[in-house]
Short mmCIF file of C-alpha atoms in Angstrom, two decimals:
data_model
loop_
_atom_site.label_atom_id
_atom_site.label_comp_id
_atom_site.label_asym_id
_atom_site.label_seq_id
_atom_site.Cartn_x
_atom_site.Cartn_y
_atom_site.Cartn_z
CA UNK A 1 0.00 0.00 0.00
CA UNK A 2 1.41 3.40 -1.00
CA UNK A 3 1.96 6.14 1.54
CA UNK A 4 -0.50 8.42 -0.33
CA UNK A 5 -3.29 5.82 -0.14
CA UNK A 6 -2.60 5.17 3.54
CA UNK A 7 -2.79 8.88 4.38
CA UNK A 8 -6.11 9.20 2.54
CA UNK A 9 -7.59 6.30 4.50
CA UNK A 10 -6.45 7.81 7.80
CA UNK A 11 -8.04 11.18 6.94
CA UNK A 12 -11.27 9.42 6.00
CA UNK A 13 -11.29 7.50 9.27
CA UNK A 14 -10.71 10.63 11.35
CA UNK A 15 -13.51 12.51 9.61
CA UNK A 16 -16.05 9.75 10.12
CA UNK A 17 -15.58 7.65 13.23
CA UNK A 18 -13.96 10.23 15.45
CA UNK A 19 -16.43 12.98 14.61
CA UNK A 20 -19.37 10.62 15.04
CA UNK A 21 -18.04 9.37 18.37
CA UNK A 22 -17.39 12.88 19.62
CA UNK A 23 -20.95 13.97 18.79
CA UNK A 24 -22.50 10.81 20.24
CA UNK A 25 -20.79 11.18 23.62
CA UNK A 26 -20.46 14.97 23.74
CA UNK A 27 -23.05 15.29 26.54
CA UNK A 28 -21.85 12.33 28.58
CA UNK A 29 -20.00 13.26 31.77
CA UNK A 30 -17.20 10.88 32.65
CA UNK A 31 -16.05 10.66 36.25
CA UNK A 32 -12.32 10.31 36.70
CA UNK A 33 -10.96 8.42 39.68
CA UNK A 34 -7.45 7.61 40.76
CA UNK A 35 -7.04 3.84 41.02
CA UNK A 36 -4.18 2.18 42.84
CA UNK A 37 -3.28 -0.83 40.67
CA UNK A 38 -2.06 -2.72 43.74
CA UNK A 39 -5.48 -2.39 45.41
CA UNK A 40 -7.56 -3.74 42.52
CA UNK A 41 -9.50 -6.74 43.92
CA UNK A 42 -9.35 -10.21 42.44
CA UNK A 43 -12.18 -11.47 40.30
CA UNK A 44 -15.34 -12.30 42.23
CA UNK A 45 -16.16 -15.10 39.84
CA UNK A 46 -16.82 -18.33 41.78
CA UNK A 47 -14.52 -20.16 39.36
CA UNK A 48 -11.62 -17.97 40.41
CA UNK A 49 -12.17 -18.29 44.16
CA UNK A 50 -10.80 -21.83 44.24
CA UNK A 51 -7.37 -22.75 42.95
CA UNK A 52 -5.58 -26.07 42.85
CA UNK A 53 -1.79 -26.36 42.75
CA UNK A 54 0.29 -29.54 42.47
CA UNK A 55 4.00 -30.38 42.39
CA UNK A 56 6.49 -33.22 42.82
CA UNK A 57 6.80 -36.49 40.91
CA UNK A 58 4.81 -36.23 37.67
CA UNK A 59 5.93 -39.30 35.74
CA UNK A 60 3.30 -41.62 37.25
CA UNK A 61 0.44 -39.20 36.57
CA UNK A 62 -0.35 -38.19 40.15
CA UNK A 63 -0.26 -34.50 39.14
CA UNK A 64 -2.84 -35.02 36.42
CA UNK A 65 -2.76 -33.82 32.83
CA UNK A 66 -0.39 -30.85 33.09
CA UNK A 67 -0.11 -29.79 29.42
CA UNK A 68 2.42 -27.11 30.31
CA UNK A 69 4.07 -27.17 26.92
CA UNK A 70 3.12 -29.24 23.93
CA UNK A 71 6.75 -30.24 23.40
CA UNK A 72 7.16 -31.53 26.96
CA UNK A 73 5.47 -34.90 26.75
CA UNK A 74 7.46 -36.83 29.35
CA UNK A 75 7.64 -34.63 32.43
CA UNK A 76 9.32 -36.43 35.34
CA UNK A 77 9.32 -33.77 38.06
CA UNK A 78 7.61 -30.48 38.77
CA UNK A 79 9.79 -28.62 41.26
CA UNK A 80 7.42 -25.66 41.76
CA UNK A 81 3.64 -25.40 42.22
CA UNK A 82 1.66 -25.36 38.98
CA UNK A 83 -1.99 -24.43 38.76
CA UNK A 84 -4.31 -27.22 37.63
CA UNK A 85 -7.13 -26.65 35.16
CA UNK A 86 -9.23 -29.28 36.91
CA UNK A 87 -10.36 -26.77 39.56
CA UNK A 88 -11.70 -24.39 36.89
CA UNK A 89 -14.68 -26.62 36.20
CA UNK A 90 -14.99 -28.62 39.44
CA UNK A 91 -15.72 -27.46 42.97
CA UNK A 92 -13.29 -29.47 45.08
CA UNK A 93 -14.48 -30.42 48.57
CA UNK A 94 -11.45 -32.46 49.64
CA UNK A 95 -8.24 -33.95 48.28
CA UNK A 96 -5.76 -36.65 49.26
CA UNK A 97 -2.34 -37.67 47.97
CA UNK A 98 -1.36 -41.31 48.25
CA UNK A 99 1.68 -43.24 47.09
CA UNK A 100 1.86 -42.01 43.50
CA UNK A 101 -1.81 -41.14 43.07
CA UNK A 102 -4.24 -38.35 43.94
CA UNK A 103 -8.00 -38.34 44.60
CA UNK A 104 -10.45 -35.43 44.68
CA UNK A 105 -13.91 -35.15 46.22
CA UNK A 106 -16.08 -32.92 44.01
CA UNK A 107 -19.42 -31.18 44.65
CA UNK A 108 -21.39 -32.32 41.63
CA UNK A 109 -24.70 -33.87 40.66
CA UNK A 110 -22.92 -36.26 38.32
CA UNK A 111 -19.44 -37.51 39.22
CA UNK A 112 -18.51 -37.12 42.90
CA UNK A 113 -14.99 -38.55 42.90
CA UNK A 114 -11.98 -38.14 40.60
CA UNK A 115 -8.47 -39.54 40.60
CA UNK A 116 -5.21 -39.80 38.69
CA UNK A 117 -1.84 -41.53 38.93
CA UNK A 118 -0.84 -45.06 39.84
CA UNK A 119 -3.72 -47.51 39.67
CA UNK A 120 -1.88 -50.80 40.09
CA UNK A 121 -4.39 -52.00 42.71
CA UNK A 122 -7.50 -50.19 41.44
CA UNK A 123 -7.06 -47.60 44.17
CA UNK A 124 -8.62 -45.02 41.85
CA UNK A 125 -11.25 -47.41 40.54
CA UNK A 126 -11.62 -49.64 37.54
CA UNK A 127 -11.01 -48.05 34.13
CA UNK A 128 -11.21 -49.68 30.74
CA UNK A 129 -7.80 -50.12 29.12
CA UNK A 130 -6.89 -47.93 26.16
CA UNK A 131 -4.25 -48.49 23.54
CA UNK A 132 -0.94 -47.21 24.84
CA UNK A 133 -2.39 -46.42 28.29
CA UNK A 134 -2.21 -49.34 30.76
CA UNK A 135 -4.78 -49.78 33.49
CA UNK A 136 -2.10 -49.30 36.12
CA UNK A 137 -1.29 -45.74 35.06
CA UNK A 138 -3.94 -43.03 34.73
CA UNK A 139 -2.25 -39.87 33.44
CA UNK A 140 -5.35 -37.65 33.34
CA UNK A 141 -7.82 -36.83 36.12
CA UNK A 142 -10.75 -39.18 35.52
CA UNK A 143 -14.07 -39.83 37.29
CA UNK A 144 -14.33 -42.79 39.66
CA UNK A 145 -17.57 -44.75 39.81
CA UNK A 146 -19.12 -45.26 43.25
CA UNK A 147 -22.11 -47.51 44.05
CA UNK A 148 -24.15 -44.68 45.56
CA UNK A 149 -27.72 -45.56 46.53
CA UNK A 150 -28.97 -41.99 46.09
CA UNK A 151 -27.95 -39.64 43.28
CA UNK A 152 -27.93 -36.62 45.60
CA UNK A 153 -25.32 -38.19 47.89
CA UNK A 154 -22.28 -35.96 48.39
CA UNK A 155 -18.67 -36.96 49.01
CA UNK A 156 -17.38 -35.11 52.10
CA UNK A 157 -13.86 -36.42 52.51
CA UNK A 158 -11.21 -38.67 50.97
CA UNK A 159 -8.10 -40.39 52.33
CA UNK A 160 -5.29 -42.21 50.53
CA UNK A 161 -2.82 -44.85 51.67
CA UNK A 162 -0.12 -46.81 49.88
CA UNK A 163 -2.52 -48.62 47.55
CA UNK A 164 -6.02 -48.01 48.89
CA UNK A 165 -8.51 -45.15 49.10
CA UNK A 166 -11.29 -44.29 51.54
CA UNK A 167 -14.28 -42.12 50.62
CA UNK A 168 -16.70 -40.59 53.16
CA UNK A 169 -20.18 -39.44 52.11
CA UNK A 170 -22.72 -37.16 53.76
CA UNK A 171 -24.76 -40.25 54.65
CA UNK A 172 -21.90 -41.37 56.94
CA UNK A 173 -21.06 -44.27 54.63
CA UNK A 174 -17.47 -45.08 53.73
CA UNK A 175 -16.41 -46.66 50.45
CA UNK A 176 -13.06 -48.44 50.23
CA UNK A 177 -11.18 -49.00 46.97
CA UNK A 178 -7.91 -50.71 46.13
CA UNK A 179 -5.70 -53.28 47.79
CA UNK A 180 -7.17 -55.32 50.62
CA UNK A 181 -4.19 -57.63 51.13
CA UNK A 182 -4.09 -56.74 54.86
CA UNK A 183 -7.82 -56.09 55.34
CA UNK A 184 -7.42 -52.31 55.05
CA UNK A 185 -10.59 -52.03 52.95
CA UNK A 186 -12.68 -53.52 55.74
CA UNK A 187 -13.59 -56.83 54.08
CA UNK A 188 -12.31 -60.42 54.40
CA UNK A 189 -8.85 -61.03 52.94
CA UNK A 190 -8.90 -63.24 49.83
CA UNK A 191 -5.63 -65.06 49.26
CA UNK A 192 -3.99 -64.29 45.90
CA UNK A 193 -6.73 -61.81 44.99
CA UNK A 194 -6.00 -59.87 41.80
CA UNK A 195 -6.42 -56.14 42.45
CA UNK A 196 -5.31 -54.90 39.03
CA UNK A 197 -8.81 -55.04 37.51
CA UNK A 198 -10.86 -54.88 40.68
CA UNK A 199 -14.43 -53.63 40.24
CA UNK A 200 -15.42 -54.26 43.86
CA UNK A 201 -15.97 -51.19 46.06
CA UNK A 202 -16.56 -52.15 49.69
CA UNK A 203 -19.05 -50.21 51.83
CA UNK A 204 -18.30 -49.64 55.52
CA UNK A 205 -20.81 -48.44 58.11
CA UNK A 206 -20.54 -48.07 61.88
CA UNK A 207 -23.33 -47.77 64.43
CA UNK A 208 -22.04 -44.46 65.79
CA UNK A 209 -21.77 -42.89 62.34
CA UNK A 210 -18.41 -42.10 60.75
CA UNK A 211 -17.20 -38.50 60.97
CA UNK A 212 -13.60 -38.74 59.72
CA UNK A 213 -11.46 -41.20 57.75
CA UNK A 214 -7.69 -41.76 57.86
CA UNK A 215 -5.39 -43.93 55.77
CA UNK A 216 -2.09 -45.13 57.12
CA UNK A 217 0.33 -46.98 54.90
CA UNK A 218 -1.69 -50.21 54.79
CA UNK A 219 -4.26 -49.68 57.54
CA UNK A 220 -7.40 -47.60 57.96
CA UNK A 221 -8.81 -45.62 60.86
CA UNK A 222 -12.27 -44.16 61.43
CA UNK A 223 -13.43 -41.52 63.92
CA UNK A 224 -17.10 -41.77 64.82
CA UNK A 225 -19.43 -38.91 65.63
CA UNK A 226 -19.11 -39.80 69.32
CA UNK A 227 -15.31 -39.54 69.24
CA UNK A 228 -14.50 -43.26 69.18
CA UNK A 229 -11.79 -44.69 66.91
CA UNK A 230 -12.06 -47.87 64.84
CA UNK A 231 -9.32 -49.52 62.80
CA UNK A 232 -8.58 -52.32 60.36
CA UNK A 233 -5.70 -53.48 58.18
CA UNK A 234 -2.03 -54.21 58.73
CA UNK A 235 -1.09 -54.63 62.40
CA UNK A 236 2.52 -55.90 62.36
CA UNK A 237 3.76 -52.84 64.28
CA UNK A 238 0.65 -52.40 66.41
CA UNK A 239 -0.70 -49.61 64.20
CA UNK A 240 -4.26 -50.91 64.46
CA UNK A 241 -4.10 -50.33 68.24
CA UNK A 242 -6.21 -53.42 68.95
CA UNK A 243 -3.91 -55.07 71.48
CA UNK A 244 -2.27 -57.50 69.04
CA UNK A 245 0.05 -57.53 66.03
CA UNK A 246 -2.20 -59.39 63.61
CA UNK A 247 -3.99 -58.13 60.53
CA UNK A 248 -7.64 -57.26 61.07
CA UNK A 249 -10.21 -56.92 58.28
CA UNK A 250 -13.21 -56.03 60.44
CA UNK A 251 -13.27 -52.39 61.68
CA UNK A 252 -12.90 -52.75 65.44
CA UNK A 253 -13.09 -50.15 68.20
CA UNK A 254 -9.75 -49.13 69.75
CA UNK A 255 -9.53 -48.82 73.52
CA UNK A 256 -6.44 -48.41 75.71
CA UNK A 257 -5.87 -44.88 76.99
CA UNK A 258 -8.31 -43.38 74.46
CA UNK A 259 -11.25 -45.34 75.90
CA UNK A 260 -13.81 -42.82 77.10
CA UNK A 261 -12.01 -39.96 75.33
CA UNK A 262 -13.52 -37.78 72.61
CA UNK A 263 -11.01 -38.05 69.78
CA UNK A 264 -11.15 -35.23 67.23
CA UNK A 265 -8.20 -36.08 64.99
CA UNK A 266 -6.07 -39.09 64.08
CA UNK A 267 -3.01 -39.07 61.78
CA UNK A 268 -0.78 -41.77 60.31
CA UNK A 269 1.58 -41.58 57.34
CA UNK A 270 3.23 -44.96 57.83
CA UNK A 271 2.96 -47.27 60.86
CA UNK A 272 2.96 -44.79 63.76
CA UNK A 273 -0.37 -43.27 64.82
CA UNK A 274 -1.14 -40.13 66.81
CA UNK A 275 -4.56 -39.14 68.14
CA UNK A 276 -5.79 -35.83 69.57
CA UNK A 277 -8.71 -35.44 71.97
CA UNK A 278 -10.98 -32.46 72.55
CA UNK A 279 -8.89 -31.35 75.54
CA UNK A 280 -5.68 -31.00 73.54
CA UNK A 281 -4.08 -34.21 74.82
CA UNK A 282 -2.10 -36.49 72.50
CA UNK A 283 -2.15 -40.29 72.36
CA UNK A 284 -0.10 -42.67 70.26
CA UNK A 285 0.43 -46.27 69.21
CA UNK A 286 2.21 -48.33 66.56
CA UNK A 287 5.88 -48.05 65.62
CA UNK A 288 8.13 -46.27 68.12
CA UNK A 289 11.49 -47.37 66.74
CA UNK A 290 12.74 -43.77 66.74
CA UNK A 291 11.12 -42.71 70.01
CA UNK A 292 7.96 -41.33 68.41
CA UNK A 293 5.79 -42.40 71.36
CA UNK A 294 8.10 -40.91 74.04
CA UNK A 295 8.33 -44.18 75.97
CA UNK A 296 10.79 -44.72 78.81
CA UNK A 297 11.26 -48.40 77.94
CA UNK A 298 12.88 -49.92 74.86
CA UNK A 299 9.63 -51.19 73.37
CA UNK A 300 9.61 -50.42 69.65
CA UNK A 301 6.07 -51.54 68.84
CA UNK A 302 3.04 -50.53 70.89
CA UNK A 303 -0.25 -52.25 70.07
CA UNK A 304 -2.53 -50.22 72.31
CA UNK A 305 -2.97 -46.42 72.67
CA UNK A 306 -0.94 -44.63 75.31
CA UNK A 307 -1.17 -41.08 76.56
CA UNK A 308 1.98 -39.27 75.45
CA UNK A 309 3.77 -37.58 78.39
CA UNK A 310 4.06 -34.11 76.86
CA UNK A 311 5.27 -31.37 79.18
CA UNK A 312 2.62 -28.99 80.46
CA UNK A 313 4.75 -26.08 79.28
CA UNK A 314 4.00 -27.07 75.68
CA UNK A 315 0.38 -26.08 76.25
CA UNK A 316 -2.80 -27.22 74.55
CA UNK A 317 -2.24 -29.11 71.31
CA UNK A 318 -4.49 -28.23 68.36
CA UNK A 319 -2.88 -30.20 65.52
CA UNK A 320 -0.68 -33.26 65.05
CA UNK A 321 1.33 -35.08 62.38
CA UNK A 322 3.66 -38.03 61.91
CA UNK A 323 6.21 -39.04 59.28
CA UNK A 324 7.82 -42.46 59.01
CA UNK A 325 10.23 -41.68 61.86
CA UNK A 326 9.21 -38.40 63.54
CA UNK A 327 6.26 -36.53 65.03
CA UNK A 328 5.07 -32.94 64.99
CA UNK A 329 2.51 -31.09 67.13
CA UNK A 330 1.14 -27.55 67.10
CA UNK A 331 -0.04 -25.74 70.23
CA UNK A 332 -2.76 -23.09 70.51
CA UNK A 333 -0.16 -20.31 70.42
CA UNK A 334 0.99 -21.37 66.97
CA UNK A 335 4.29 -22.90 68.09
CA UNK A 336 5.48 -26.08 66.34
CA UNK A 337 7.23 -28.89 68.28
CA UNK A 338 9.04 -31.85 66.70
CA UNK A 339 10.77 -35.02 67.88
CA UNK A 340 11.99 -38.37 66.55
CA UNK A 341 14.53 -39.02 63.81
CA UNK A 342 15.24 -37.51 60.40
CA UNK A 343 15.00 -33.98 59.04
CA UNK A 344 13.14 -32.25 61.86
CA UNK A 345 13.32 -28.67 60.61
CA UNK A 346 15.97 -27.54 63.08
CA UNK A 347 18.96 -27.49 60.74
CA UNK A 348 21.34 -30.09 59.26
CA UNK A 349 23.10 -30.76 62.58
CA UNK A 350 19.99 -31.92 64.45
CA UNK A 351 18.52 -35.16 63.11
CA UNK A 352 17.37 -36.73 66.37
CA UNK A 353 15.38 -35.52 69.36
CA UNK A 354 14.13 -37.67 72.23
CA UNK A 355 11.66 -35.06 73.42
CA UNK A 356 9.53 -32.36 71.75
CA UNK A 357 11.51 -29.22 70.96
CA UNK A 358 10.17 -26.06 69.30
CA UNK A 359 11.01 -24.83 65.83
CA UNK A 360 11.72 -21.07 66.14
CA UNK A 361 8.57 -19.15 65.09
CA UNK A 362 10.73 -16.73 63.09
CA UNK A 363 11.23 -19.53 60.55
CA UNK A 364 7.49 -19.34 59.84
CA UNK A 365 7.48 -15.58 59.29
CA UNK A 366 6.86 -14.26 62.80
CA UNK A 367 9.03 -11.22 63.56
CA UNK A 368 8.82 -7.68 64.93
CA UNK A 369 6.89 -6.58 61.84
CA UNK A 370 4.55 -9.58 61.76
CA UNK A 371 3.89 -10.29 65.42
CA UNK A 372 0.50 -11.91 64.76
CA UNK A 373 1.83 -14.44 62.26
CA UNK A 374 1.63 -18.02 63.48
CA UNK A 375 1.18 -21.55 62.22
CA UNK A 376 -2.44 -22.74 62.11
CA UNK A 377 -2.05 -26.32 60.80
CA UNK A 378 0.59 -28.98 60.12
CA UNK A 379 0.76 -31.93 57.74
CA UNK A 380 3.15 -34.81 57.06
CA UNK A 381 4.06 -37.53 54.66
CA UNK A 382 6.59 -40.33 54.93
CA UNK A 383 9.67 -38.12 54.51
CA UNK A 384 8.63 -34.46 54.85
CA UNK A 385 6.54 -32.00 56.84
CA UNK A 386 4.45 -28.94 55.99
CA UNK A 387 2.87 -26.03 57.86
CA UNK A 388 0.29 -23.39 56.90
CA UNK A 389 0.30 -19.97 58.59
CA UNK A 390 -2.58 -17.65 59.40
CA UNK A 391 -1.68 -15.62 56.29
CA UNK A 392 -2.14 -18.67 54.10
CA UNK A 393 1.59 -19.14 53.49
CA UNK A 394 2.90 -22.68 53.08
CA UNK A 395 6.24 -23.88 54.51
CA UNK A 396 7.84 -27.27 53.81
CA UNK A 397 10.95 -29.16 54.94
CA UNK A 398 12.38 -32.68 54.78
CA UNK A 399 13.45 -35.11 52.06
CA UNK A 400 13.07 -33.70 48.56
CA UNK A 401 14.23 -36.37 46.13
CA UNK A 402 11.28 -35.87 43.78
CA UNK A 403 10.77 -32.13 44.28
CA UNK A 404 7.80 -32.76 46.58
CA UNK A 405 8.67 -29.72 48.71
CA UNK A 406 7.87 -27.37 45.82
CA UNK A 407 10.96 -25.23 46.40
CA UNK A 408 12.31 -25.26 42.84
CA UNK A 409 14.96 -27.95 43.37
CA UNK A 410 15.47 -31.51 44.62
CA UNK A 411 17.83 -30.81 47.51
CA UNK A 412 16.81 -31.83 51.02
CA UNK A 413 15.52 -28.90 53.09
CA UNK A 414 16.67 -28.82 56.74
CA UNK A 415 14.48 -25.99 58.04
CA UNK A 416 11.07 -24.60 57.05
CA UNK A 417 11.10 -22.61 53.82
CA UNK A 418 8.15 -20.83 52.22
CA UNK A 419 6.72 -22.29 49.02
CA UNK A 420 5.92 -19.78 46.28
CA UNK A 421 2.35 -20.84 45.63
CA UNK A 422 0.94 -17.49 44.48
CA UNK A 423 -2.30 -17.88 46.44
CA UNK A 424 -3.54 -18.30 50.00
CA UNK A 425 -3.31 -21.97 50.97
CA UNK A 426 -6.39 -23.40 52.69
CA UNK A 427 -5.53 -27.09 52.76
CA UNK A 428 -2.61 -29.23 51.68
CA UNK A 429 -2.14 -32.97 51.25
CA UNK A 430 1.30 -34.55 51.45
CA UNK A 431 1.95 -37.61 49.33
CA UNK A 432 5.10 -39.69 49.54
CA UNK A 433 6.51 -38.05 46.40
CA UNK A 434 4.13 -35.19 45.52
CA UNK A 435 1.81 -32.62 47.06
CA UNK A 436 -1.47 -30.88 46.27
CA UNK A 437 -2.78 -27.61 47.71
CA UNK A 438 -6.29 -26.18 47.67
CA UNK A 439 -6.05 -22.39 47.65
CA UNK A 440 -7.94 -19.13 47.25
CA UNK A 441 -6.75 -15.77 45.87
CA UNK A 442 -4.99 -13.39 48.23
CA UNK A 443 -7.41 -10.72 49.41
#
């Protein structure tokens, strides 16, 4: 196009559109207002109020269908949090990371449960095989069929173990999927049962009504609405708390020192179990090889709950966690205490503690400028720990072979370090080699 023709077109445009626009809006008064770009609120769209981030080992599909770049087809690790598209179209009620797989409870009138990752034991349900995609590896987040009696039934909570999954509904029913080789799904053990193409989903009900579900490595625990605790599954280290070291397929009430107590939380990442009552007291059973249960004797396995002799100076406990060799508790002042063996969060020189010792609050962001900052919840997996502060910041520490700490590398982290999530973290689930965080925008 010649310069002369271009100039003629520009003059024509100015004479028509601009003059018409100026006449059309000549009587309209426009209010000017100074806007601080840093104070512009986030979108109020419901779709933007919930965000899902994942990181860690990606090769087995536990992070879902990432699609970060079309050229990157074989992603092994994700060292930093990435936002998942799955939360754009699904309202997530709960999430759980197992050993190489992830499950999501969704508020929907159609599919209530989704999962992705390793499916070697049908822990994320039965799925028809596709060419090039084996049944044992689900790389995209797919719906999981549940034998719900009523279509309006909602899934409230999910829990994930090494190769089994528990699902809690609003009707107080629990559905168990996956491996039952130790009775962890609450049904009789069938010798040489093939779990690779298992269509069976077992239903578990208790007279008191089930309020919370917990998966250990190969055992299951249930908290009833009256504060009782039931268990089933692998008991070789006493983790079922039933007074013996045998496997138990029938969910059975646990007694010992928690008999008569109102238990509000139970945690177990491997074979050590901690329980918290409504008074802030902590109980424990299972493996105590590294002093997790604070016993004075040399007994390494405890098959019945005992009240942990925590010092009164620690105060009231509001949250608990356990790795494969260490324990963590949080008091009502937001102070974190750790003990046991491994990376405890107190630096590279301290890898063992026989009694609970505090992690300095300054490592979680509390200082002279942020005096109100404190930890509000803690979580654990087999090799690492995590903490969420009142500001919604996430801190992680521990083993980091697969980038599960989300810190941008695979080096072990010896003290708490903040994860750059880019949103306010509401809940986090720690898998053995990956993590998932449910977040909301910073306000």
